[in-house]
Coordinates of C-alpha atoms in Angstrom, one line a residue:
Chain C
G597 CA 96.1 101.5 121.5
A598 CA 98.9 100.2 119.3
V599 CA 101.6 98.3 121.1
V600 CA 103.8 98.1 118.0
S601 CA 104.3 101.2 115.9
Q602 CA 105.7 101.5 112.4
H603 CA 106.9 104.5 110.5
P604 CA 106.4 105.6 107.8
S605 CA 102.9 104.3 107.0
W606 CA 103.4 105.2 103.3
V607 CA 106.5 105.9 101.3
I608 CA 107.1 106.5 97.7
C609 CA 110.7 106.4 96.4
K610 CA 112.5 106.5 93.2
S611 CA 114.0 103.4 91.8
G612 CA 117.6 102.9 92.9
T613 CA 117.2 104.8 96.2
S614 CA 117.1 103.3 99.7
V615 CA 114.2 103.5 102.1
K616 CA 114.2 102.9 105.9
I617 CA 111.2 101.6 107.8
E618 CA 111.1 101.7 111.6
C619 CA 109.4 99.3 113.9
R620 CA 109.0 100.3 117.6
S621 CA 107.6 98.3 120.5
L622 CA 105.7 100.6 122.8
D623 CA 105.6 99.9 126.5
F624 CA 107.7 96.7 126.3
Q625 CA 111.1 95.6 125.3
A626 CA 111.4 93.2 122.4
T627 CA 114.5 91.1 122.0
T628 CA 113.1 89.7 118.9
M629 CA 111.1 91.3 116.1
F630 CA 109.9 89.9 112.9
W631 CA 109.6 91.5 109.4
Y632 CA 107.0 90.3 107.0
R633 CA 106.1 91.3 103.4
Q634 CA 102.7 91.1 101.9
F635 CA 101.9 91.5 98.3
P636 CA 98.4 92.5 97.2
K637 CA 95.9 89.7 97.8
Q638 CA 98.7 87.5 99.2
S639 CA 99.5 86.2 102.6
L640 CA 102.2 87.6 104.9
M641 CA 105.5 86.1 104.2
L642 CA 108.3 86.1 106.8
M643 CA 111.4 87.9 105.6
A644 CA 113.6 87.8 108.6
T645 CA 113.9 87.6 112.3
S646 CA 115.5 90.6 113.9
N647 CA 117.5 89.9 117.1
E648 CA 118.6 92.7 119.4
G649 CA 122.4 93.1 119.4
S650 CA 123.1 90.4 116.8
K651 CA 122.6 89.7 113.1
A652 CA 119.2 89.1 111.7
T653 CA 118.2 85.7 110.5
Y654 CA 116.9 85.8 107.0
E655 CA 114.4 83.4 105.3
Q656 CA 115.4 81.5 102.3
G657 CA 115.2 83.6 99.2
V658 CA 115.5 87.0 101.0
E659 CA 118.6 88.9 100.1
K660 CA 120.3 90.1 103.3
D661 CA 122.3 92.7 101.4
K662 CA 119.2 94.2 99.9
F663 CA 117.0 94.2 103.0
L664 CA 119.2 95.4 105.8
I665 CA 117.9 94.9 109.3
N666 CA 119.2 96.6 112.4
H667 CA 118.0 95.9 115.9
A668 CA 120.1 98.3 117.8
S669 CA 117.9 98.7 120.9
L670 CA 115.3 96.7 122.7
T671 CA 112.5 98.8 121.3
L672 CA 113.6 99.5 117.8
S673 CA 114.2 97.5 114.7
T674 CA 114.8 99.0 111.3
L675 CA 114.4 97.6 107.8
T676 CA 116.3 99.3 105.0
V677 CA 115.4 98.4 101.4
T678 CA 118.5 99.3 99.5
S679 CA 118.6 100.1 95.8
A680 CA 114.8 99.7 95.7
H681 CA 113.2 98.6 92.5
P682 CA 109.5 98.5 91.5
E683 CA 109.2 94.8 92.3
D684 CA 110.1 95.7 95.9
S685 CA 106.8 97.7 96.1
S686 CA 104.8 95.9 98.8
F687 CA 103.3 96.1 102.3
Y688 CA 106.0 95.6 104.9
I689 CA 104.8 94.7 108.4
C690 CA 106.7 94.1 111.6
S691 CA 105.7 92.1 114.7
A692 CA 107.0 91.8 118.2
R693 CA 106.2 89.7 121.3
P694 CA 106.3 91.1 124.8
P695 CA 108.6 89.2 127.0
D696 CA 105.9 88.3 129.4
G697 CA 103.1 88.1 126.9
G698 CA 103.0 84.3 126.4
N699 CA 102.3 83.7 122.8
T700 CA 100.6 87.0 122.0
I701 CA 102.3 88.5 119.0
Y702 CA 101.4 92.1 118.0
F703 CA 101.8 93.6 114.6
G704 CA 102.5 97.1 113.5
E705 CA 100.2 99.0 111.2
G706 CA 102.4 98.2 108.3
S707 CA 104.3 100.4 105.8
W708 CA 103.3 100.7 102.2
L709 CA 106.3 101.1 99.9
T710 CA 105.8 102.1 96.3
V711 CA 108.9 102.3 94.1
V712 CA 108.5 104.3 91.0
Chain J
Q1357 CA 103.3 73.5 99.4
K1358 CA 102.5 76.1 102.0
E1359 CA 102.4 75.0 105.5
V1360 CA 99.1 76.7 106.2
E1361 CA 96.4 76.6 103.5
Q1362 CA 93.4 78.9 103.5
D1363 CA 90.7 79.5 100.9
P1364 CA 90.9 83.1 99.9
G1365 CA 87.2 83.4 99.1
P1366 CA 85.7 86.0 98.8
L1367 CA 82.9 84.9 101.2
S1368 CA 79.7 87.0 101.2
V1369 CA 77.0 86.6 103.9
P1370 CA 74.0 88.6 105.0
E1371 CA 74.1 90.5 108.3
G1372 CA 73.3 88.2 111.3
A1373 CA 74.6 85.0 109.6
I1374 CA 77.0 82.6 111.2
V1375 CA 80.3 82.7 109.4
S1376 CA 82.7 79.7 109.3
L1377 CA 86.3 80.3 108.3
N1378 CA 88.7 77.4 107.9
C1379 CA 92.4 76.5 107.5
T1380 CA 94.4 73.4 107.2
Y1381 CA 98.0 73.0 108.0
S1382 CA 100.7 70.4 107.4
N1383 CA 103.3 70.9 110.0
S1384 CA 102.7 68.6 113.0
A1385 CA 105.1 70.7 115.1
F1386 CA 102.6 73.6 115.1
Q1387 CA 101.2 74.1 118.6
Y1388 CA 99.9 77.7 118.7
F1389 CA 97.2 78.9 116.4
M1390 CA 95.9 82.4 115.8
W1391 CA 93.3 84.2 113.9
Y1392 CA 94.0 87.8 112.8
R1393 CA 91.7 90.3 111.2
Q1394 CA 93.1 92.6 108.6
Y1395 CA 91.3 95.6 107.2
S1396 CA 92.4 97.0 103.9
R1397 CA 95.8 98.5 104.0
K1398 CA 96.2 97.9 107.7
G1399 CA 98.3 95.6 109.8
P1400 CA 96.8 92.4 111.2
E1401 CA 94.9 92.6 114.5
L1402 CA 94.9 89.6 116.8
L1403 CA 91.4 88.1 117.3
M1404 CA 91.9 84.7 118.8
Y1405 CA 94.8 82.6 120.1
T1406 CA 94.6 78.9 120.8
Y1407 CA 97.1 76.4 122.1
S1408 CA 96.9 72.9 120.9
S1409 CA 93.5 71.3 120.3
G1410 CA 90.3 72.6 121.7
N1411 CA 87.8 75.5 121.5
K1412 CA 88.1 79.0 122.7
E1413 CA 85.2 81.5 122.8
D1414 CA 85.4 85.3 123.0
G1415 CA 82.2 87.2 122.5
R1416 CA 80.8 86.5 119.0
F1417 CA 84.0 84.6 118.0
T1418 CA 84.8 81.0 118.6
A1419 CA 88.1 79.4 117.5
Q1420 CA 88.5 75.6 117.1
V1421 CA 91.6 73.6 116.6
D1422 CA 91.6 69.9 115.7
K1423 CA 95.2 68.7 115.7
S1424 CA 94.2 65.1 114.6
S1425 CA 92.9 66.5 111.3
K1426 CA 95.2 69.6 111.2
Y1427 CA 92.1 71.8 110.9
I1428 CA 91.6 75.3 112.2
S1429 CA 88.3 77.1 112.3
L1430 CA 86.9 80.5 113.3
F1431 CA 83.2 81.0 113.8
I1432 CA 81.6 84.4 113.9
R1433 CA 78.1 84.6 115.3
D1434 CA 75.6 87.4 114.5
S1435 CA 77.9 88.8 111.8
Q1436 CA 78.0 92.5 111.3
P1437 CA 79.0 94.7 108.4
S1438 CA 81.9 95.9 110.5
D1439 CA 83.2 92.3 110.4
S1440 CA 83.9 92.7 106.7
A1441 CA 87.7 92.2 106.4
T1442 CA 90.3 89.7 105.5
Y1443 CA 90.8 86.9 108.1
L1444 CA 94.2 85.3 108.4
C1445 CA 94.9 82.1 110.2
A1446 CA 98.4 81.6 111.5
A1447 CA 100.4 79.0 113.4
H1448 CA 103.8 78.5 115.0
S1449 CA 105.7 75.8 116.8
N1450 CA 107.3 75.7 120.2
S1451 CA 110.7 76.6 118.7
G1452 CA 109.9 80.2 117.8
Y1453 CA 107.4 82.9 117.3
A1454 CA 107.7 83.4 113.6
L1455 CA 104.2 82.9 112.2
N1456 CA 103.2 80.9 109.2
F1457 CA 100.2 82.5 107.7
G1458 CA 97.4 81.3 105.5
K1459 CA 96.5 83.4 102.4
G1460 CA 93.6 85.0 104.2
T1461 CA 89.9 84.8 103.5
S1462 CA 88.1 87.9 102.4
L1463 CA 84.7 88.3 104.2
L1464 CA 81.9 90.6 103.2
V1465 CA 78.9 91.0 105.5
T1466 CA 76.1 92.7 103.7
P1467 CA 73.4 94.8 105.5

């Protein structure tokens, strides 16, 4: 079964509103989680690294005030897309690594965001 | 230039064929190499993981890494229609677990 769970799987929101996506590690604690974005027929692009108990590290070109990341517990990271616009419509995926899992990195099922 | 390059295809093969998927990378610091399979509108599923150069086999899948040429390969033997998906190569260095992905190759195995 899945070791990383994302919710919601699909979300449609109106332009200008905010949307929160949750990423949960199941059965293990993840001090670090990663958020990726994937546009249709494109590769996964790293948006930010989410660190439990501290600020996220954002990749160049990703607006930290627009994509708010909160990693308040060892099993949950949230991504909030604030004031969403149609160009934010994308597939958002999180990943996490079990602390004793070597280099095995598990991905969530992804969340499809459509901004209308 | 992306650090991991992958031909997006599409690649179409008949059932039972041997499939060869390839990637190149430019960052010499990459030490860990993965292949993920992604079905339409789903998250990536880890298929193979390889450290440094060498081969790794798991059932019908064989992953190869040649660090001297910065070349990554995935071979699928006796391909099945259920193997039809997008295959993503990825790599990361010792300094972190953020993955650098290729664009993905779309594979179609026809009955």
